[in-house]
CSV table of C-alpha atoms (C1' of nucleotides) in Angstrom, one decimal:
chain,number,residue,atom,x,y,z
A,2,MET,CA,0.0,0.3,0.1
A,3,GLY,CA,1.3,3.6,-0.6
A,4,ASN,CA,1.2,4.7,3.2
A,5,PRO,CA,0.7,2.4,6.9
A,6,ASN,CA,-2.3,3.7,7.4
A,7,ARG,CA,-2.4,6.7,8.7
A,8,ASP,CA,-5.6,7.8,9.0
A,9,HIS,CA,-6.4,7.5,13.5
A,10,GLU,CA,-3.8,10.0,13.1
A,11,TYR,CA,-6.7,11.9,11.2
A,12,LEU,CA,-9.1,11.0,13.2
A,13,GLY,CA,-7.3,12.3,16.4
A,14,LYS,CA,-6.2,16.0,14.7
A,15,LEU,CA,-10.1,16.5,13.9
A,16,GLN,CA,-11.5,15.6,16.8
A,17,ASP,CA,-8.8,18.2,18.0
A,18,TYR,CA,-10.5,20.8,15.5
A,19,TYR,CA,-14.2,19.9,15.9
A,20,THR,CA,-13.4,19.8,20.3
A,21,ASP,CA,-12.0,24.0,20.1
A,22,TYR,CA,-14.1,25.4,17.2
A,23,ARG,CA,-17.4,22.2,17.4
A,24,SER,CA,-17.5,22.2,13.7
A,25,LEU,CA,-15.5,20.9,11.1
A,26,PRO,CA,-13.9,22.4,8.2
A,27,SER,CA,-13.4,22.3,4.6
A,28,TYR,CA,-12.0,19.5,2.6
A,29,ALA,CA,-8.9,22.4,1.1
A,30,VAL,CA,-9.0,23.1,5.1
A,31,ILE,CA,-8.9,19.5,6.1
A,32,GLY,CA,-5.8,18.4,3.3
A,33,GLU,CA,-3.5,21.6,4.7
A,34,MET,CA,-4.0,20.1,8.5
A,35,LEU,CA,-3.4,17.0,7.6
A,36,GLY,CA,-1.0,17.9,4.7
A,37,MET,CA,-2.4,16.7,1.4
A,38,ALA,CA,-2.0,18.3,-1.0
A,39,SER,CA,-5.6,17.8,-3.1
A,40,LYS,CA,-9.2,17.8,-1.9
A,41,SER,CA,-9.6,14.0,-4.1
A,42,ALA,CA,-7.3,12.5,-0.9
A,43,VAL,CA,-9.0,14.4,1.6
A,44,SER,CA,-13.1,13.2,0.2
A,45,ALA,CA,-10.9,9.8,0.0
A,46,LEU,CA,-9.7,10.1,2.2
A,47,VAL,CA,-13.5,11.0,4.4
A,48,LYS,CA,-15.3,7.9,2.5
A,49,ARG,CA,-13.1,5.7,4.6
A,50,LEU,CA,-13.8,7.4,8.2
A,51,THR,CA,-17.0,7.5,7.1
A,52,LEU,CA,-17.5,3.9,5.9
A,53,ALA,CA,-15.9,3.1,9.8
A,54,GLY,CA,-18.7,5.3,11.3
A,55,TYR,CA,-16.6,8.2,12.5
A,56,LEU,CA,-18.4,11.3,10.0
A,57,GLU,CA,-22.2,10.8,8.5
A,58,THR,CA,-23.3,12.5,5.8
A,59,THR,CA,-26.3,14.9,7.4
A,60,PRO,CA,-29.6,14.5,5.4
A,61,ASP,CA,-28.6,18.0,3.6
A,62,ARG,CA,-25.3,17.0,2.8
A,63,ARG,CA,-23.2,18.7,5.1
A,64,LEU,CA,-20.3,16.5,6.6
A,65,ALA,CA,-20.8,15.5,10.4
A,66,PRO,CA,-19.5,13.5,13.3
A,67,THR,CA,-21.0,10.4,14.4
A,68,LYS,CA,-21.1,9.2,18.5
A,69,ARG,CA,-18.3,6.5,17.4
A,70,PHE,CA,-16.4,10.2,16.7
A,71,PHE,CA,-16.3,11.4,20.2
A,72,GLU,CA,-15.2,7.4,21.2
A,73,ARG,CA,-11.7,8.0,23.2
A,74,ASP,CA,-8.9,5.6,23.8
A,75,LEU,CA,-9.5,3.4,26.1
A,76,ALA,CA,-6.9,3.4,27.7
A,77,ASP,CA,-7.7,6.5,28.8
A,78,PHE,CA,-9.6,5.4,31.4
A,79,ASN,CA,-8.1,3.6,33.5
A,80,VAL,CA,-10.0,2.5,35.8
A,81,PRO,CA,-9.2,0.7,37.9
A,82,ALA,CA,-10.6,-3.0,38.4
A,83,GLY,CA,-13.8,-3.9,40.4
A,84,LEU,CA,-14.8,-0.7,39.7
A,85,PRO,CA,-19.5,-0.1,40.3
A,86,ALA,CA,-20.7,-0.5,37.5
A,87,ALA,CA,-20.1,3.0,35.9
A,88,ALA,CA,-23.3,4.9,34.2
A,89,ASN,CA,-21.9,4.1,30.4
A,90,ASP,CA,-24.5,2.1,30.4
A,91,ALA,CA,-27.4,5.0,31.4
A,92,MET,CA,-25.9,7.8,29.6
A,93,SER,CA,-25.4,4.9,26.7
A,94,GLU,CA,-25.5,6.5,23.2
A,95,ALA,CA,-25.0,10.3,24.8
A,96,LEU,CA,-22.0,12.1,25.0
A,97,THR,CA,-22.4,14.9,27.1
A,98,VAL,CA,-25.4,15.0,30.4
A,99,ASP,CA,-26.7,17.7,28.3
A,100,GLU,CA,-27.7,15.4,25.4
A,101,TYR,CA,-28.1,12.8,27.6
A,102,LEU,CA,-30.7,14.9,30.4
A,103,ILE,CA,-31.9,17.8,27.5
A,104,PRO,CA,-33.2,15.7,24.0
A,105,ARG,CA,-34.6,18.4,22.6
A,106,PRO,CA,-33.2,22.2,23.5
A,107,SER,CA,-36.3,24.4,22.9
A,108,SER,CA,-39.0,22.8,24.3
A,109,SER,CA,-37.6,21.9,27.5
A,110,VAL,CA,-37.0,24.7,30.1
A,111,LEU,CA,-34.6,24.3,33.1
A,112,ILE,CA,-37.1,25.8,36.9
A,113,LYS,CA,-35.5,25.8,40.4
A,114,VAL,CA,-36.7,23.8,42.1
A,115,ARG,CA,-38.6,25.8,45.6
A,116,GLY,CA,-39.9,24.4,48.7
A,117,ASP,CA,-40.3,21.1,50.0
A,118,SER,CA,-43.7,19.8,48.1
A,119,MET,CA,-41.6,17.1,46.6
A,120,VAL,CA,-39.4,15.9,49.0
A,121,GLU,CA,-41.4,12.5,49.2
A,122,ALA,CA,-40.4,11.9,45.9
A,123,GLY,CA,-36.9,13.0,46.1
A,124,ILE,CA,-37.3,16.9,45.2
A,125,HIS,CA,-35.6,19.0,47.5
A,126,ASP,CA,-35.7,22.7,47.5
A,127,GLY,CA,-33.1,23.6,45.5
A,128,ASP,CA,-32.6,21.2,43.5
A,129,ILE,CA,-33.4,22.2,39.1
A,130,ALA,CA,-36.1,20.5,37.4
A,131,VAL,CA,-36.1,19.2,33.8
A,132,VAL,CA,-39.6,20.4,31.6
A,133,GLU,CA,-40.6,19.3,28.8
A,134,LYS,CA,-43.1,22.9,27.5
A,135,ARG,CA,-46.2,20.7,26.9
A,136,HIS,CA,-50.0,21.3,28.2
A,137,SER,CA,-50.9,17.7,28.7
A,138,ALA,CA,-49.7,15.5,30.8
A,139,ASN,CA,-50.5,11.9,31.8
A,140,LEU,CA,-51.6,10.9,35.3
A,141,GLY,CA,-48.5,9.7,37.6
A,142,GLU,CA,-46.5,12.3,36.4
A,143,ILE,CA,-44.6,15.6,38.0
A,144,VAL,CA,-45.8,18.2,36.4
A,145,VAL,CA,-45.6,22.2,36.0
A,146,ALA,CA,-49.4,23.8,36.8
A,147,ILE,CA,-50.6,26.9,36.7
A,148,VAL,CA,-53.0,27.2,39.2
A,149,ASP,CA,-54.5,30.6,40.4
A,150,GLY,CA,-51.9,32.6,38.2
A,151,GLU,CA,-49.2,30.2,40.6
A,152,TYR,CA,-46.7,28.3,39.1
A,153,THR,CA,-46.3,24.8,41.2
A,154,LEU,CA,-44.7,21.0,41.0
A,155,LYS,CA,-47.6,18.3,41.9
A,156,GLU,CA,-47.9,14.8,40.5
A,157,LEU,CA,-50.9,15.1,38.1
A,158,ALA,CA,-54.0,12.5,39.6
A,159,ARG,CA,-57.2,11.7,39.1
A,160,ASP,CA,-60.4,11.3,41.1
A,161,LYS,CA,-64.0,11.1,40.7
A,162,GLN,CA,-64.2,14.8,41.1
A,163,GLY,CA,-62.4,15.7,38.8
A,164,TYR,CA,-58.3,16.0,38.6
A,165,LEU,CA,-56.0,16.7,41.8
A,166,LEU,CA,-52.8,17.8,42.4
A,167,LEU,CA,-50.7,15.7,44.9
A,168,PRO,CA,-47.7,16.8,46.6
A,169,HIS,CA,-45.3,14.3,47.6
A,170,ASN,CA,-44.3,14.9,51.6
A,171,ALA,CA,-47.0,14.0,54.6
A,172,GLY,CA,-47.6,17.8,56.4
A,173,TYR,CA,-48.4,19.6,52.4
A,174,GLU,CA,-52.2,18.6,51.0
A,175,PRO,CA,-53.8,17.4,48.0
A,176,ILE,CA,-54.2,20.9,45.9
A,177,ARG,CA,-58.0,20.7,44.4
A,178,PRO,CA,-57.9,23.5,40.9
A,179,GLN,CA,-60.8,25.4,41.4
A,180,GLU,CA,-61.5,27.2,37.8
A,181,GLY,CA,-59.8,24.6,35.3
A,182,LEU,CA,-55.8,23.0,35.6
A,183,GLU,CA,-53.1,24.3,33.2
A,184,ILE,CA,-50.4,22.4,32.2
A,185,PHE,CA,-47.2,24.6,32.1
A,186,GLY,CA,-45.3,21.2,31.7
A,187,VAL,CA,-43.5,17.4,32.7
A,188,MET,CA,-40.8,16.8,34.7
A,189,VAL,CA,-38.4,14.7,32.9
A,190,GLY,CA,-35.1,15.7,34.3
A,191,LEU,CA,-33.6,16.4,37.6
A,192,ILE,CA,-30.7,18.0,38.5
A,193,ARG,CA,-29.4,18.7,41.8
A,194,LYS,CA,-25.2,20.4,43.2
A,195,TYR,CA,-23.8,19.6,46.6
B,7,MET,CA,-40.2,47.2,13.2
B,8,GLY,CA,-40.9,44.3,10.3
B,9,ASN,CA,-41.5,41.8,13.2
B,10,PRO,CA,-41.5,41.3,17.3
B,11,ASN,CA,-38.2,40.1,18.1
B,12,ARG,CA,-37.8,35.9,17.0
B,13,ASP,CA,-34.7,35.6,17.6
B,14,HIS,CA,-34.9,32.9,20.8
B,15,GLU,CA,-37.4,30.5,18.7
B,16,TYR,CA,-35.4,31.1,15.3
B,17,LEU,CA,-31.8,30.1,18.1
B,18,GLY,CA,-34.7,27.8,19.8
B,19,LYS,CA,-34.3,25.4,16.2
B,20,LEU,CA,-31.1,26.1,16.1
B,21,GLN,CA,-30.3,24.3,18.9
B,22,ASP,CA,-32.5,20.9,18.0
B,23,TYR,CA,-30.6,20.8,14.8
B,24,TYR,CA,-27.5,20.9,16.0
B,25,THR,CA,-28.0,18.3,18.8
B,26,ASP,CA,-29.3,16.0,16.5
B,27,TYR,CA,-26.8,16.5,13.8
B,28,ARG,CA,-23.7,18.2,15.6
B,29,SER,CA,-23.5,20.9,12.3
B,30,LEU,CA,-25.2,23.5,11.5
B,31,PRO,CA,-26.9,23.9,8.7
B,32,SER,CA,-26.6,25.9,5.4
B,33,TYR,CA,-28.1,29.4,5.2
B,34,ALA,CA,-30.3,27.9,2.6
B,35,VAL,CA,-31.5,25.2,4.8
B,36,ILE,CA,-31.4,27.6,7.9
B,37,GLY,CA,-34.2,29.0,6.2
B,38,GLU,CA,-36.0,26.5,5.0
B,39,MET,CA,-36.1,25.5,8.2
B,40,LEU,CA,-36.8,29.1,10.3
B,41,GLY,CA,-39.3,29.4,7.3
B,42,MET,CA,-37.5,32.1,5.6
B,43,ALA,CA,-37.6,32.2,2.0
B,44,SER,CA,-35.0,34.2,1.5
B,45,LYS,CA,-30.8,34.0,2.4
B,46,SER,CA,-30.7,36.7,2.8
B,47,ALA,CA,-32.3,37.5,5.7
B,48,VAL,CA,-30.5,34.6,7.0
B,49,SER,CA,-27.3,35.7,6.7
B,50,ALA,CA,-29.1,39.5,8.7
B,51,LEU,CA,-30.4,36.4,11.2
B,52,VAL,CA,-26.9,34.7,12.0
B,53,LYS,CA,-25.6,38.5,11.8
B,54,ARG,CA,-27.8,38.7,15.2
B,55,LEU,CA,-26.7,35.8,17.2
B,56,THR,CA,-22.8,36.3,16.3
B,57,LEU,CA,-23.6,40.0,18.3
B,58,ALA,CA,-24.9,38.4,20.9
B,59,GLY,CA,-22.9,35.7,21.6
B,60,TYR,CA,-24.1,32.4,20.4
B,61,LEU,CA,-22.9,32.4,17.0
B,62,GLU,CA,-19.2,32.9,15.5
B,63,THR,CA,-16.8,33.2,12.6
B,64,THR,CA,-14.0,29.9,12.7
B,65,PRO,CA,-10.7,30.7,11.1
B,66,ASP,CA,-11.3,29.2,8.1
B,67,ARG,CA,-14.4,31.3,7.5
B,68,ARG,CA,-17.0,28.2,8.6
B,69,LEU,CA,-19.8,28.6,10.7
B,70,ALA,CA,-19.8,27.8,15.1
B,71,PRO,CA,-21.8,27.4,18.2
B,72,THR,CA,-20.6,28.9,21.0
B,73,LYS,CA,-20.1,27.6,23.9
B,74,ARG,CA,-23.4,30.4,25.0
B,75,PHE,CA,-24.8,28.2,22.7
B,76,PHE,CA,-25.4,25.8,24.6
B,77,GLU,CA,-25.9,27.9,27.6
B,78,ARG,CA,-30.4,27.0,29.0
B,79,ASP,CA,-32.7,29.4,30.8
B,80,LEU,CA,-33.0,29.2,34.3
B,81,ALA,CA,-35.8,30.2,35.9
B,82,ASP,CA,-37.0,30.7,39.0
B,83,PHE,CA,-40.3,28.0,40.3
B,84,ASN,CA,-41.7,31.6,42.5
B,85,VAL,CA,-42.3,33.4,39.1
B,86,PRO,CA,-45.2,36.7,39.2
B,87,ALA,CA,-48.2,35.1,37.8
B,88,GLY,CA,-48.8,36.4,34.3
B,89,LEU,CA,-49.3,34.0,31.1
B,90,PRO,CA,-47.5,30.9,31.1
B,91,ALA,CA,-45.9,32.0,27.1
B,92,ALA,CA,-44.7,34.8,28.8
B,93,ALA,CA,-42.7,33.4,31.8
B,94,ASN,CA,-39.6,33.0,29.2
B,95,ASP,CA,-39.1,36.5,30.5
B,96,ALA,CA,-38.0,35.5,34.1
B,97,MET,CA,-35.6,34.2,33.5
B,98,SER,CA,-33.2,34.7,35.9
B,99,GLU,CA,-29.5,34.1,35.2
B,100,ALA,CA,-28.4,30.5,32.6
B,101,LEU,CA,-27.0,27.4,32.6
B,102,THR,CA,-24.2,25.5,30.4
B,103,VAL,CA,-25.3,21.6,32.1
B,104,ASP,CA,-22.8,20.0,31.9
B,105,GLU,CA,-20.7,22.7,33.0
B,106,TYR,CA,-22.6,23.3,36.1
B,107,LEU,CA,-22.3,19.3,37.5
B,108,ILE,CA,-19.0,18.8,36.1
B,109,PRO,CA,-16.6,21.6,36.7
B,110,ARG,CA,-13.7,19.2,36.3
B,111,PRO,CA,-14.7,16.7,34.0
B,112,SER,CA,-10.5,14.9,34.3
B,113,SER,CA,-11.5,13.6,38.3
B,114,SER,CA,-15.4,13.5,38.2
B,115,VAL,CA,-17.2,9.8,37.4
B,116,LEU,CA,-20.7,9.2,37.2
B,117,ILE,CA,-22.1,6.2,38.8
B,118,LYS,CA,-25.2,4.5,38.5
B,119,VAL,CA,-26.7,4.6,42.2
B,120,ARG,CA,-28.3,0.8,42.8
B,121,GLY,CA,-30.3,0.1,46.4
B,122,ASP,CA,-32.7,2.6,48.4
B,123,SER,CA,-30.3,3.1,51.3
B,124,MET,CA,-30.4,6.2,50.3
B,125,VAL,CA,-33.6,7.1,50.0
B,126,GLU,CA,-34.3,9.7,51.9
B,127,ALA,CA,-31.7,12.3,51.3
B,128,GLY,CA,-33.4,12.0,47.4
B,129,ILE,CA,-31.6,9.7,46.1
B,130,HIS,CA,-32.9,7.0,44.2
B,131,ASP,CA,-32.0,3.5,42.5
B,132,GLY,CA,-31.4,5.0,38.9
B,133,ASP,CA,-30.0,7.7,39.9
B,134,ILE,CA,-26.7,8.7,38.9
B,135,ALA,CA,-24.4,10.7,40.9
B,136,VAL,CA,-21.4,12.9,39.7
B,137,VAL,CA,-18.4,12.0,41.7
B,138,GLU,CA,-15.5,13.7,42.3
B,139,LYS,CA,-12.0,11.2,42.6
B,140,ARG,CA,-10.2,12.0,46.0
B,141,HIS,CA,-9.4,9.9,48.5
B,142,SER,CA,-10.4,12.7,51.7
B,143,ALA,CA,-13.8,13.4,52.7
B,144,ASN,CA,-14.8,16.2,55.1
B,145,LEU,CA,-17.4,14.5,57.9
B,146,GLY,CA,-21.3,14.9,57.0
B,147,GLU,CA,-20.8,14.2,52.9
B,148,ILE,CA,-21.9,11.8,51.6
B,149,VAL,CA,-19.3,9.5,49.7
B,150,VAL,CA,-18.4,7.0,47.7
B,151,ALA,CA,-16.8,4.2,50.1
B,152,ILE,CA,-14.9,0.8,49.7
B,153,VAL,CA,-15.8,-1.5,52.6
B,154,ASP,CA,-14.4,-5.0,52.2
B,155,GLY,CA,-13.7,-4.6,48.6
B,156,GLU,CA,-17.8,-3.1,47.8
B,157,TYR,CA,-18.1,-0.5,47.2
B,158,THR,CA,-21.1,1.2,48.3
B,159,LEU,CA,-22.8,5.7,48.6
B,160,LYS,CA,-23.2,6.4,51.9
B,161,GLU,CA,-22.6,9.7,54.6
B,162,LEU,CA,-19.6,9.6,56.0
B,163,ALA,CA,-20.1,10.3,59.9
B,164,ARG,CA,-18.2,9.5,63.3
B,165,ASP,CA,-18.2,8.6,67.0
B,166,LYS,CA,-15.6,8.0,69.9
B,167,GLN,CA,-15.1,4.8,67.6
B,168,GLY,CA,-13.8,6.1,64.9
B,169,TYR,CA,-15.8,7.1,61.5
B,170,LEU,CA,-19.0,5.4,60.1
B,171,LEU,CA,-21.0,5.2,56.7
B,172,LEU,CA,-24.6,6.6,57.2
B,173,PRO,CA,-27.5,5.3,55.1
B,174,HIS,CA,-30.4,7.5,54.7
B,175,ASN,CA,-33.4,4.5,54.8
B,176,ALA,CA,-34.4,3.7,58.6
B,177,GLY,CA,-34.8,0.2,57.2
B,178,TYR,CA,-30.5,-0.3,57.2
B,179,GLU,CA,-27.6,-0.6,58.9
B,180,PRO,CA,-25.0,1.7,59.8
B,181,ILE,CA,-21.9,0.1,58.2
B,182,ARG,CA,-18.4,1.1,60.8
B,183,PRO,CA,-16.3,-0.4,58.0
B,184,GLN,CA,-14.2,-3.9,60.0
B,185,GLU,CA,-10.4,-2.7,59.0
B,186,GLY,CA,-9.7,0.5,57.3
B,187,LEU,CA,-12.1,3.2,55.4
B,188,GLU,CA,-11.6,3.7,52.2
B,189,ILE,CA,-12.7,5.8,50.4
B,190,PHE,CA,-13.1,5.7,46.4
B,191,GLY,CA,-14.4,9.8,46.2
B,192,VAL,CA,-17.2,12.9,46.8
B,193,MET,CA,-20.5,13.6,45.2
B,194,VAL,CA,-21.0,16.1,44.1
B,195,GLY,CA,-24.0,16.5,41.3
B,196,LEU,CA,-27.0,14.4,40.5
B,197,ILE,CA,-28.6,13.4,37.8
B,198,ARG,CA,-32.1,11.9,37.3
B,199,LYS,CA,-34.2,11.7,34.3
B,200,TYR,CA,-37.7,10.5,34.0
C,7,DA,C1',10.5,-9.8,-11.1
C,8,DG,C1',6.3,-8.4,-11.8
C,9,DG,C1',1.7,-7.8,-10.6
C,10,DT,C1',-1.7,-5.7,-6.7
C,11,DT,C1',-3.6,-2.5,-3.6
C,12,DA,C1',-4.1,1.8,-0.6
C,13,DA,C1',-3.1,6.1,-1.0
C,14,DT,C1',-2.3,11.0,-2.4
C,15,DC,C1',-1.6,14.1,-6.5
C,16,DG,C1',-3.5,17.7,-10.3
C,17,DA,C1',-6.9,19.5,-12.6
C,18,DA,C1',-11.3,20.5,-14.1
C,19,DC,C1',-16.2,21.0,-13.7
C,20,DG,C1',-20.6,22.0,-12.0
C,21,DA,C1',-22.7,23.2,-8.1
C,22,DA,C1',-23.8,25.5,-4.0
C,23,DT,C1',-21.8,28.6,-0.6
C,24,DG,C1',-22.6,33.3,1.6
C,25,DT,C1',-22.3,38.0,0.4
C,26,DT,C1',-25.3,42.5,-1.0
C,27,DC,C1',-27.4,45.7,-2.8
C,28,DG,C1',-33.0,47.5,-4.5
C,29,DG,C1',-36.9,47.9,-2.5
C,30,DC,C1',-40.8,46.4,0.3
C,31,DT,C1',-44.3,45.8,4.4
C,32,DG,C1',-45.4,46.0,9.2
C,33,DT,C1',-44.0,48.9,14.0
C,34,DC,C1',-43.3,51.9,16.5
C,35,DA,C1',-42.1,57.3,19.0
C,36,DA,C1',-43.1,61.2,17.5
D,21,DT,C1',-50.3,61.2,10.3
D,22,DT,C1',-45.8,60.7,9.7
D,23,DG,C1',-40.9,59.3,9.9
D,24,DA,C1',-37.4,56.1,11.1
D,25,DC,C1',-36.3,51.6,11.1
D,26,DA,C1',-36.3,46.6,12.1
D,27,DG,C1',-36.8,42.4,9.6
D,28,DC,C1',-37.0,40.6,4.9
D,29,DC,C1',-37.7,39.1,0.3
D,30,DG,C1',-35.8,38.9,-4.8
D,31,DA,C1',-32.3,38.8,-7.9
D,32,DA,C1',-26.9,39.3,-9.6
D,33,DC,C1',-23.0,37.3,-7.8
D,34,DA,C1',-17.8,35.4,-7.2
D,35,DT,C1',-16.3,32.1,-4.3
D,36,DT,C1',-16.0,27.9,-2.6
D,37,DC,C1',-17.4,23.8,-2.6
D,38,DG,C1',-16.9,19.0,-3.0
D,39,DT,C1',-16.8,15.2,-6.6
D,40,DT,C1',-14.5,13.0,-10.2
D,41,DC,C1',-11.4,10.7,-13.4
D,42,DG,C1',-6.5,9.4,-14.7
D,43,DA,C1',-1.9,9.1,-13.3
D,44,DT,C1',2.1,8.3,-9.4
D,45,DT,C1',4.2,6.1,-6.0
D,46,DA,C1',5.3,3.3,-2.7
D,47,DA,C1',3.4,-1.6,0.1
D,48,DC,C1',2.3,-6.0,0.3
D,49,DC,C1',2.0,-10.6,-1.7
D,50,DT,C1',3.4,-14.5,-4.1
DNA sequence: AGGTTAATCGAACGAATGTTCGGCTGTCAA
DNA sequence: TTGACAGCCGAACATTCGTTCGATTAACCT
């Protein structure tokens, strides 16, 4: 072959570039970066990396990194033997916490929780709730509702008299909305910092 | 003006797109996405978003998101009554979820919580703990400790007999390490997904 | 040695890119 | 009402994009 396979090295430089700019350069610039004089060489490289699963083409024909693009060498991890199940399985395919918690940024809002009416559901004062804006919710979901002009975080429930909002704290009473119940959004995640 | 300022809405759609593809579309595609018929409108929008600090241009003239692009609006819970749509006005600050939770990536580990020994501290089975690797901890901190070769998440405490690990669940007994107590790290954050 | 194949070069090409400028329209303040 | 102005349209434009194809080079195989 013309050369030992330097694709891994090339990939590394692309990863560095993307880390710096959150964007991939054009073929011309890639060639410059990697020391290639022709764009056709870059084109071939891109084909190889695409085949290997590191790059892909968006529906509108733009070059974009795949999830695998962000994989790091296992050697970097240096895991002590017997580490408790690291959260890789939980985070599954997400590369960042942000992506894990917020799949649809435009319809999600972060809301700081005030009060202790939900402590028994593991939601404390000062926690941050990830709320997906919706006007409907299922029973049993934790929702941000607007009751008498005030925002409140409770579990959505219903009995024979209609909908009601359940706190998760023995010291609080369920709320029965007087005039209509308006749902602001549904809680889909929780963030806490110690 | 020709229109109320919809830039925030436009930004949201760009964020959604980038979340899906890790790449920004061309002006033509942006226009399609946002319902603009002319690329010049997109060009103007990009200028506005660049001025506002959400976008930037790489050294080789490619459009790229900035760090601020990934910030999320954080609303406080007791927002004054008003139209639900007006809630965006009540944003107090903005933060990036990753930086907020993981200030020191190289020394932090995500660990999935197993069991219910800490439920009364609002830590449930299946939650993900953000753990900062350290070999020492202060009393009262929640730590990942290694006891008899097993990893466990508990509060660090001490009495006249020495160190002990406190569960936060009435059904569990405190653990008194037999031979030495090894600290793996300290819990600094919590992530939960519903 | 001869043959094969992978990686690159160099040049040419049509398609797509982002910029620019004049004109239109709806909103706001005076 | 009038004027200013922000947002958008539409078209023209030079630049840059990524693709393609034939030729060249170097490692590997038999």
